[in-house]
Short mmCIF file of C-alpha atoms in Angstrom, two decimals:
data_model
loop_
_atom_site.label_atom_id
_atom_site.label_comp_id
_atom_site.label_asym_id
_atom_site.label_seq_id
_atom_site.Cartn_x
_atom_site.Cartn_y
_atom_site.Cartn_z
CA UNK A 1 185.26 115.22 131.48
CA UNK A 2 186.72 115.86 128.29
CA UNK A 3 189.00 113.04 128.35
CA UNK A 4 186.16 111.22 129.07
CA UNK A 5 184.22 111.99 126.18
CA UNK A 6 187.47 111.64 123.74
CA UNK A 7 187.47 107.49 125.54
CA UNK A 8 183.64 107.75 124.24
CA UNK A 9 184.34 109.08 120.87
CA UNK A 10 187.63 106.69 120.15
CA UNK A 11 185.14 103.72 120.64
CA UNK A 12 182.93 104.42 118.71
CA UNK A 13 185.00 104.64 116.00
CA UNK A 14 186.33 101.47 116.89
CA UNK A 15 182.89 99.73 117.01
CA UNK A 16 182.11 100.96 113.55
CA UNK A 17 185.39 99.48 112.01
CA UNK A 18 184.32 96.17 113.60
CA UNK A 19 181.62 94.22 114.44
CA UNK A 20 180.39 92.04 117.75
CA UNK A 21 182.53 89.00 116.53
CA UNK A 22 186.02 91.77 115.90
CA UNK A 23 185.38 90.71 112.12
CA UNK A 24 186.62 93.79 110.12
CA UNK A 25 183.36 95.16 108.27
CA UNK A 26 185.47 97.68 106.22
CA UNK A 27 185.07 95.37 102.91
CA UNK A 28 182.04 93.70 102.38
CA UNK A 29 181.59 90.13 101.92
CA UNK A 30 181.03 88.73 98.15
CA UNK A 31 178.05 87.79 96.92
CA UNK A 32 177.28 83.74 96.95
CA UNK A 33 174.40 83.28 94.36
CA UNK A 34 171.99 80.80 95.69
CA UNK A 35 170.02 80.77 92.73
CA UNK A 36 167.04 79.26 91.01
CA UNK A 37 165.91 78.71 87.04
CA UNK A 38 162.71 79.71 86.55
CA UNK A 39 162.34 79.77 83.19
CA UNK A 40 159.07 77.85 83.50
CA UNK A 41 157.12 79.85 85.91
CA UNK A 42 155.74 82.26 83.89
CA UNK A 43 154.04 79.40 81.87
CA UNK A 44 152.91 77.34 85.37
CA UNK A 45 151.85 80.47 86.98
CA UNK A 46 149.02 80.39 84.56
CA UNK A 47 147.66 76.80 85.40
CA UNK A 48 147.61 77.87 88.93
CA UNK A 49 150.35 75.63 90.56
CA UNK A 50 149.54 74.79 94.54
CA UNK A 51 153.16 75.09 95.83
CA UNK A 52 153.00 74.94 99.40
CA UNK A 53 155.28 75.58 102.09
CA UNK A 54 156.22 72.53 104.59
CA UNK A 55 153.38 73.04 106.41
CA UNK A 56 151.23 72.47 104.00
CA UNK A 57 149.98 76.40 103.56
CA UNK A 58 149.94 77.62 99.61
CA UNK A 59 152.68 80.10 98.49
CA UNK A 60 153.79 82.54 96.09
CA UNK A 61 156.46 80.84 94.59
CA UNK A 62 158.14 84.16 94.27
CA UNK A 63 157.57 85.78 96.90
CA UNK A 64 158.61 82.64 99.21
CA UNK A 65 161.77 81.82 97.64
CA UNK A 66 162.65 85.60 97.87
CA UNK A 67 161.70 85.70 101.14
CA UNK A 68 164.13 82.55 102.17
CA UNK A 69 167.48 83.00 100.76
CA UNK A 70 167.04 82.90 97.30
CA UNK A 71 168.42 85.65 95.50
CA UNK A 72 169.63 85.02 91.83
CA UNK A 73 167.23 83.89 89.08
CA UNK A 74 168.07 82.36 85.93
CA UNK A 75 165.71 83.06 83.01
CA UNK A 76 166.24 81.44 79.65
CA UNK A 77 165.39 83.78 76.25
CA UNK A 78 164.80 82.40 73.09
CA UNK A 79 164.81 84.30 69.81
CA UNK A 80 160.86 83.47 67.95
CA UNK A 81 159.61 80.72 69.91
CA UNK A 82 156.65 79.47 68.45
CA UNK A 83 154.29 79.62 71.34
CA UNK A 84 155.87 82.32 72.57
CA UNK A 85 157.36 81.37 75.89
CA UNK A 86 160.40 82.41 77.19
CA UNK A 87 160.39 85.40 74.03
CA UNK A 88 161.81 88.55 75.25
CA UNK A 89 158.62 89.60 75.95
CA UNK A 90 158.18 87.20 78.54
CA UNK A 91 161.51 87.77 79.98
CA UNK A 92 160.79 91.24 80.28
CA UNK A 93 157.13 90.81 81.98
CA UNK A 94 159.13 88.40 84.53
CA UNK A 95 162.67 90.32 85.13
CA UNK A 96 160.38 92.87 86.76
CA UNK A 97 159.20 90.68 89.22
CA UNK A 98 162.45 89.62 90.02
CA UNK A 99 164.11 92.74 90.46
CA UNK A 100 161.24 94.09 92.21
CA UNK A 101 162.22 91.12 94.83
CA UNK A 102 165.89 92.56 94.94
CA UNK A 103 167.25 89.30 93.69
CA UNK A 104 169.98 88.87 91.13
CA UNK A 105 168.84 88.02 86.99
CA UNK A 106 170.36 85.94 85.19
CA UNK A 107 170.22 85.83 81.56
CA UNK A 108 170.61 82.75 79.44
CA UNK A 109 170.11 83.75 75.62
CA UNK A 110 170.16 80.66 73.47
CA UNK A 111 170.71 81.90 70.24
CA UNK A 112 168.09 79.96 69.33
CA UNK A 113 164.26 79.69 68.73
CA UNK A 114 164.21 76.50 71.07
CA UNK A 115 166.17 74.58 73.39
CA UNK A 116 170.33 74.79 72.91
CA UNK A 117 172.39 72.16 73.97
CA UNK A 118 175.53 70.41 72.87
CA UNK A 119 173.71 68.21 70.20
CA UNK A 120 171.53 71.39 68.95
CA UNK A 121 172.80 74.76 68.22
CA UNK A 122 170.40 75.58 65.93
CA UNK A 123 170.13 79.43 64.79
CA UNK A 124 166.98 81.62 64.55
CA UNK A 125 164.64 80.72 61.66
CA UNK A 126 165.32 84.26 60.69
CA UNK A 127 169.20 83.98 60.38
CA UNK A 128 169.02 80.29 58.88
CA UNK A 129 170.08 81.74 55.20
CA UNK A 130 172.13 84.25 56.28
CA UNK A 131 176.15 84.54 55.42
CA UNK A 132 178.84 84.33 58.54
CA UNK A 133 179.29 88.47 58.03
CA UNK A 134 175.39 88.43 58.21
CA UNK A 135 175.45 86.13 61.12
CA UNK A 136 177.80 88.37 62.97
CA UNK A 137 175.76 91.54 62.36
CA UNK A 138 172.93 90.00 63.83
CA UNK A 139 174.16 88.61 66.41
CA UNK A 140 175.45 92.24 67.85
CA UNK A 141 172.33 93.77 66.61
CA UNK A 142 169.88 91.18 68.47
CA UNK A 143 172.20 91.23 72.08
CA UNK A 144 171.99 94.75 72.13
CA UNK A 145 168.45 94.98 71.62
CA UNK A 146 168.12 92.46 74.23
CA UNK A 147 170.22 94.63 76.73
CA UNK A 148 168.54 97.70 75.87
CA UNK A 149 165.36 96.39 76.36
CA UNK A 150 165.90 95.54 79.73
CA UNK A 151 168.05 98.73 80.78
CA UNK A 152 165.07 100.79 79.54
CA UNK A 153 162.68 99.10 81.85
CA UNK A 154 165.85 99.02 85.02
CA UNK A 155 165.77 95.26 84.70
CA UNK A 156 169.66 95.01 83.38
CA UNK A 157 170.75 91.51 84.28
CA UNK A 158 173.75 91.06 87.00
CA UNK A 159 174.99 88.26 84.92
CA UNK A 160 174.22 87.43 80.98
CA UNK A 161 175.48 83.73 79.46
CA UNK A 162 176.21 84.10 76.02
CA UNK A 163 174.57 80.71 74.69
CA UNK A 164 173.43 77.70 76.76
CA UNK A 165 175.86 74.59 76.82
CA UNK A 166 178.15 75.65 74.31
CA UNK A 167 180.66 72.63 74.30
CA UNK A 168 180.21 72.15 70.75
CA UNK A 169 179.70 75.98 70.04
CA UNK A 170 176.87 77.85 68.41
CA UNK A 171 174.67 79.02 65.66
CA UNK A 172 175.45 76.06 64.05
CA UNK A 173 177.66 75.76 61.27
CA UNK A 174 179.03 79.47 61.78
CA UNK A 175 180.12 79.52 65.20
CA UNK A 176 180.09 75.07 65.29
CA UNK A 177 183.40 73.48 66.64
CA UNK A 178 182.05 69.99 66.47
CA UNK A 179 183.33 66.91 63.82
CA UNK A 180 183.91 68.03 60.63
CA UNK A 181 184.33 71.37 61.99
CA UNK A 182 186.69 71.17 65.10
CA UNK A 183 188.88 73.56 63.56
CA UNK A 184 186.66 76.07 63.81
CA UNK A 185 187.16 78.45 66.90
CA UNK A 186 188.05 81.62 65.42
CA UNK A 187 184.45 81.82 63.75
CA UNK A 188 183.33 80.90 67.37
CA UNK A 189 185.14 83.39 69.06
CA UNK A 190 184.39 85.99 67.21
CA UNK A 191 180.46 85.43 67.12
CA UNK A 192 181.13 85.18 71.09
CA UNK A 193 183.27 88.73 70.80
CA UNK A 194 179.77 90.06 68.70
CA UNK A 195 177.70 89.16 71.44
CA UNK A 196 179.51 90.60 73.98
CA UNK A 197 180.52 93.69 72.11
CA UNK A 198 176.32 93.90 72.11
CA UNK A 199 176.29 94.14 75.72
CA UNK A 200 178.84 96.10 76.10
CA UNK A 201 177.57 98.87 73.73
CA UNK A 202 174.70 99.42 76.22
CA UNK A 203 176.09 98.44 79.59
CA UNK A 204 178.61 101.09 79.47
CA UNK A 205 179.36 101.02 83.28
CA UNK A 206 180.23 97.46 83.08
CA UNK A 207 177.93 96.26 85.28
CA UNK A 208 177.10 92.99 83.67
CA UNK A 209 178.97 89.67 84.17
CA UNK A 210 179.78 87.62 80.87
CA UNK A 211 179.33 83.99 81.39
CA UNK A 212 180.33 81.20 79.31
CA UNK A 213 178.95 77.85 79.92
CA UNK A 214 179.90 74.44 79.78
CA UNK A 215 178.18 71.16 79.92
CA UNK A 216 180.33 69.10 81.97
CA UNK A 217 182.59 69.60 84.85
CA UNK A 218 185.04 66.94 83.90
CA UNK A 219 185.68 68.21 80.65
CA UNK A 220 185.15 71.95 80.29
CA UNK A 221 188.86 72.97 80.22
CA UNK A 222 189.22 71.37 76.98
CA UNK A 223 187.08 74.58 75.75
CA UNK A 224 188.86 76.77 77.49
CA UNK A 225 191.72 75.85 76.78
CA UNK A 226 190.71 76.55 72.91
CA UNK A 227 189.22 79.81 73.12
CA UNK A 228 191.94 81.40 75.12
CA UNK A 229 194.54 82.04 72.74
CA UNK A 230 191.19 84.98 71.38
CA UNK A 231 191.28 86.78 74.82
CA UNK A 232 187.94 87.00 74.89
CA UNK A 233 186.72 89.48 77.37
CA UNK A 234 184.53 87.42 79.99
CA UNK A 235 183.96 86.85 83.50
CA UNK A 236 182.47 83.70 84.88
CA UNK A 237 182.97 79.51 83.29
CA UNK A 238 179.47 78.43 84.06
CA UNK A 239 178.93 74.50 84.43
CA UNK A 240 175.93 71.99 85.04
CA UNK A 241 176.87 69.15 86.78
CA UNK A 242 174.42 66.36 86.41
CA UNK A 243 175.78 63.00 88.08
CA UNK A 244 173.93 60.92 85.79
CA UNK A 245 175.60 62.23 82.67
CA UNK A 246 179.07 63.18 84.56
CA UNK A 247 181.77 61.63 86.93
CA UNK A 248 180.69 60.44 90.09
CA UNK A 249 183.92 60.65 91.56
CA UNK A 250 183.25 63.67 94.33
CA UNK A 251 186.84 64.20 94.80
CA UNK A 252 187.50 64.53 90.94
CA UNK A 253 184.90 66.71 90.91
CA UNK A 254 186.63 69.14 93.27
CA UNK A 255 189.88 68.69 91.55
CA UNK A 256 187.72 69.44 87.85
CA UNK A 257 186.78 72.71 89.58
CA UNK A 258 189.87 73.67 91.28
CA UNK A 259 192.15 73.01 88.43
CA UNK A 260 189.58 75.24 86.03
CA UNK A 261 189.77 78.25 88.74
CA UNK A 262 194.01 77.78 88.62
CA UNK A 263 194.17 77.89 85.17
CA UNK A 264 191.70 80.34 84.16
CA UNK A 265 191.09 82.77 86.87
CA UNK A 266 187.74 83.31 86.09
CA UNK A 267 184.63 83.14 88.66
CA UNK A 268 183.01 79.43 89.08
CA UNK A 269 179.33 79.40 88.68
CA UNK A 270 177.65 76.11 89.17
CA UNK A 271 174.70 77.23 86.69
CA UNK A 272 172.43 74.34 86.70
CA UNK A 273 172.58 71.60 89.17
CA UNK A 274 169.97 68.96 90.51
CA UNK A 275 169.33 65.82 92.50
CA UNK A 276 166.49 63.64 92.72
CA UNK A 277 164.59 63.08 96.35
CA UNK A 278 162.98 59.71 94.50
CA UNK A 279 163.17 57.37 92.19
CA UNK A 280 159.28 57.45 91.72
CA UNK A 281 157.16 59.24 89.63
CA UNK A 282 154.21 61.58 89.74
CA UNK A 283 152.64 61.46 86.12
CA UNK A 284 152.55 59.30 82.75
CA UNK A 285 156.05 60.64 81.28
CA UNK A 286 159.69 59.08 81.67
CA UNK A 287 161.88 60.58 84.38
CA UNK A 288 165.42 61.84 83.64
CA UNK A 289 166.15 59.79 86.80
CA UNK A 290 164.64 56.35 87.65
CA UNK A 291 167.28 53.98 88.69
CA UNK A 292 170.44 54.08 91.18
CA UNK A 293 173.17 53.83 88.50
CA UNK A 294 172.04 57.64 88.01
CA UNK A 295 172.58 58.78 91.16
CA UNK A 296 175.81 59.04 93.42
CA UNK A 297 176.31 56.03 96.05
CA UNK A 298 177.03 58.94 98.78
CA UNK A 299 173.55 60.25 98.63
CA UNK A 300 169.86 58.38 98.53
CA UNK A 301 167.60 59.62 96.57
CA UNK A 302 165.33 60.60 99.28
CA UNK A 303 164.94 64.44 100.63
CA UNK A 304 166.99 63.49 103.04
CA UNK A 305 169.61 62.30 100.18
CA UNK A 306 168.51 65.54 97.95
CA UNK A 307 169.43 68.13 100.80
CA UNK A 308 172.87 66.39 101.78
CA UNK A 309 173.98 66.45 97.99
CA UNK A 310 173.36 70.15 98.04
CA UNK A 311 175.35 70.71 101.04
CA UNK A 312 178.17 68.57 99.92
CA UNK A 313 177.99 70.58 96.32
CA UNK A 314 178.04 74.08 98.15
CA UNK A 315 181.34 72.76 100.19
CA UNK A 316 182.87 72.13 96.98
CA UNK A 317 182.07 75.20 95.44
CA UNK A 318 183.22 77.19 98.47
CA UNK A 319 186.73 75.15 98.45
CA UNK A 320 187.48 76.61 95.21
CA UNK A 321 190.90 78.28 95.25
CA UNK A 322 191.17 82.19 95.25
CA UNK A 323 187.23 82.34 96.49
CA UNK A 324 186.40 81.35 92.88
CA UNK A 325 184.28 79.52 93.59
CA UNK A 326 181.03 81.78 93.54
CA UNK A 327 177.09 80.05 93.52
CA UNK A 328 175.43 77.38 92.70
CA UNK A 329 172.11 77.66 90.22
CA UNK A 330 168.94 74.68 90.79
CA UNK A 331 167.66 74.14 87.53
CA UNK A 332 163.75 73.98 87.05
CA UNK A 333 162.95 73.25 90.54
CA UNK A 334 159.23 74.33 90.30
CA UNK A 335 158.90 71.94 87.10
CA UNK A 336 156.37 69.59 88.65
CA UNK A 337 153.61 66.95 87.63
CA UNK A 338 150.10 68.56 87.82
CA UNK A 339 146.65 68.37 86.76
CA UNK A 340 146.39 70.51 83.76
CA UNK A 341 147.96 71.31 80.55
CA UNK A 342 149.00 68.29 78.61
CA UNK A 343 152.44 69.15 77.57
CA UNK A 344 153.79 70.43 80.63
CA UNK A 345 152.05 68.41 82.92
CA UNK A 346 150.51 65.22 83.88
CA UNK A 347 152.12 63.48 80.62
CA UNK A 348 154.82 66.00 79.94
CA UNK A 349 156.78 66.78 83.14
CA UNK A 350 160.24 64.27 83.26
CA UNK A 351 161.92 66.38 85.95
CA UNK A 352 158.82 66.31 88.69
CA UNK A 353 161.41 63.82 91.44
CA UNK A 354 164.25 66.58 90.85
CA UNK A 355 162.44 69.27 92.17
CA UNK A 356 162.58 71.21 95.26
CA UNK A 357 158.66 70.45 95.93
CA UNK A 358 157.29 67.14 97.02
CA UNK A 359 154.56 65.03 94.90
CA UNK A 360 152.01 67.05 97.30
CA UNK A 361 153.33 70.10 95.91
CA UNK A 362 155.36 70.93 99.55
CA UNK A 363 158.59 72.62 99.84
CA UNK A 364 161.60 69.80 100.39
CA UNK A 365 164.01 70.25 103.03
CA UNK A 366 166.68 70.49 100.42
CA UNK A 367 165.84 74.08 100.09
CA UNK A 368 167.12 74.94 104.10
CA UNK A 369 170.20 75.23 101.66
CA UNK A 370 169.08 78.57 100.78
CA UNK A 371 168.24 79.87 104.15
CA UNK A 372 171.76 79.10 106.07
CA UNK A 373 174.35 79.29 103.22
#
């Protein structure tokens, strides 16, 4: 009997070492973001969007996406915007819905009052006159309020990207490294040191991930290359990849991303990605995307085109060397053509055949992505 019950007790400590498959459970699995930016929702929310599922029965954005595999969400903050979208404010009011799905934030501070990109890096109105010792001071000032706004309401973000496309730098001239001033990276690298030093102040457990983000996969290790002689203390090289404006080689593109994770050692995020499921067009506004020379021969732009390029794209990212290679982000996916508002909608949307919902408002079966990866 008691050797009996010592048989019992051995396997049961050998069943909770290992699971039904003999796959050692002892260290967990990392994290692959599957993420979404959602920057617009808490503006489309308000005209009463009819996203459906692919049956046809109306959803909760949210709650669906949540519900299916989604579980980072990126959320863009400008400094004043005029209308007062994507403020902190609004970030705030939304973070709390996100965490209160248990999914992964995102931050994306522009350093800006509207969009940044590599052609515009244009500061605050409120730091447009200020000095490059000014500049610095508010830069630390403004992240940290940023963070401690969020801690204070247990919203902190998993992952924060200090600017948004920053090929050509930011806060533009300080921190510009661009023409006339392409000699400029220490002033770069040290606003970027500000920012961080910012989040760091607050997030004294080091919970947040720094990001950095590039434009283009093809040539992002130029800027790495530059700012690493300043050891600057971050985590994760953040890239779009947007065939029309990139390579469309797809095994350059895995070499781009494999040779960034060698040299570096940093975590790959692909932070905003899309693909068009049509060439047509859903409202009175230019597309991003209306011809074939924009897309990649391998995939149609069809659904059926739309979901293969996103499982191609997450075998890429998960043949990064070293496990690197750690998410991809969709970028606006929920930005659709509507009846409504006239800036956003029927003659303002140019995105509404790269989104993850049909022109009938219903869930594409790109997004199966999320569920089984």
């Amino acid at each position: 009997m008691k050797s009996s019950l010592i048989s019992v007790i051995f396997l049961c400590i050998i069943l909770s070492c290992s699971n039904s498959n003999n796959e050692d459970t002892s260290v967990s699995k990392a994290l692959f973001y599957k993420g979404m930016d959602l920057s617009f929702q808490s503006e489309l929310e308000s005209y009463n969007v009819p996203y459906k599922d692919n049956l046809g029965n109306p959803i909760n954005l949210l709650d669906y996406t949540s519900k299916n595999g989604t579980n980072l969400v990126r959320l863009k903050l400008w400094h004043t915007p005029q209308n007062g979208e994507n403020s902190l404010q609004d970030v705030k009011s939304y973070a709390k819905r996100v965490k209160n799905k248990s999914m992964n934030l995102l931050l994306n501070i522009h350093y800006s009052d509207y969009w940044a990109d590599p052609s515009n890096q244009t500061p605050p109105r409120a730091w447009q006159n200020m000095s490059f010792q000014e500049i610095k001071i508010a830069i630390y000032e403004y992240t940290k309020h940023v963070v401690e706004e969020l801690k204070n309401q247990n919203t902190l973000p998993e992952i924060i990207q200090i600017g948004n496309e920053t090929d050509s730098g930011f806060l533009w001239n300080h921190g510009k490294v661009w023409n006339e001033f392409s000699d400029n990276w220490e002033n770069y690298a040290t606003l970027i040191n500000e920012a961080i030093r910012g989040i760091k102040t607050i997030d004294t457990d080091n919970k947040i991930k720094i990001m950095l983000h590039h434009s283009s996969v093809e040539k992002a290790i130029f800027l790495f290359d530059e700012l690493n002689p300043f050891n600057i203390d971050f985590d994760i090289i953040g890239l779009s990849y947007y065939p029309q404006f990139q390579i469309k080689n797809l095994s350059l593109v895995q070499d781009k991303l494999n040779e960034l994770a060698i040299t570096f050692d940093k975590d790959i995020l692909l932070v905003e990605i899309a693909y068009p499921f049509t060439l047509s067009w859903n409202d009175n506004s230019t597309n991003f995307i209306g011809d074939t020379s924009q897309t990649l021969s391998e995939f149609s732009a069809t659904p059926e085109g739309q979901k293969a390029y996103l499982e191609w794209l997450i075998s890429v990212i998960n043949k990064i060397p070293n496990k690197k290679g750690i998410g991809f982000c969709y970028w606006a996916p929920d930005w659709v053509a509507f009846e409504g508002n006239e800036v956003t909608s029927t003659s303002g949307s140019a995105w509404e055949n790269q989104c993850l919902f049909d022109f009938e408002y219903k869930i594409l079966p790109a997004f199966d992505v999320y569920r089984t990866n």
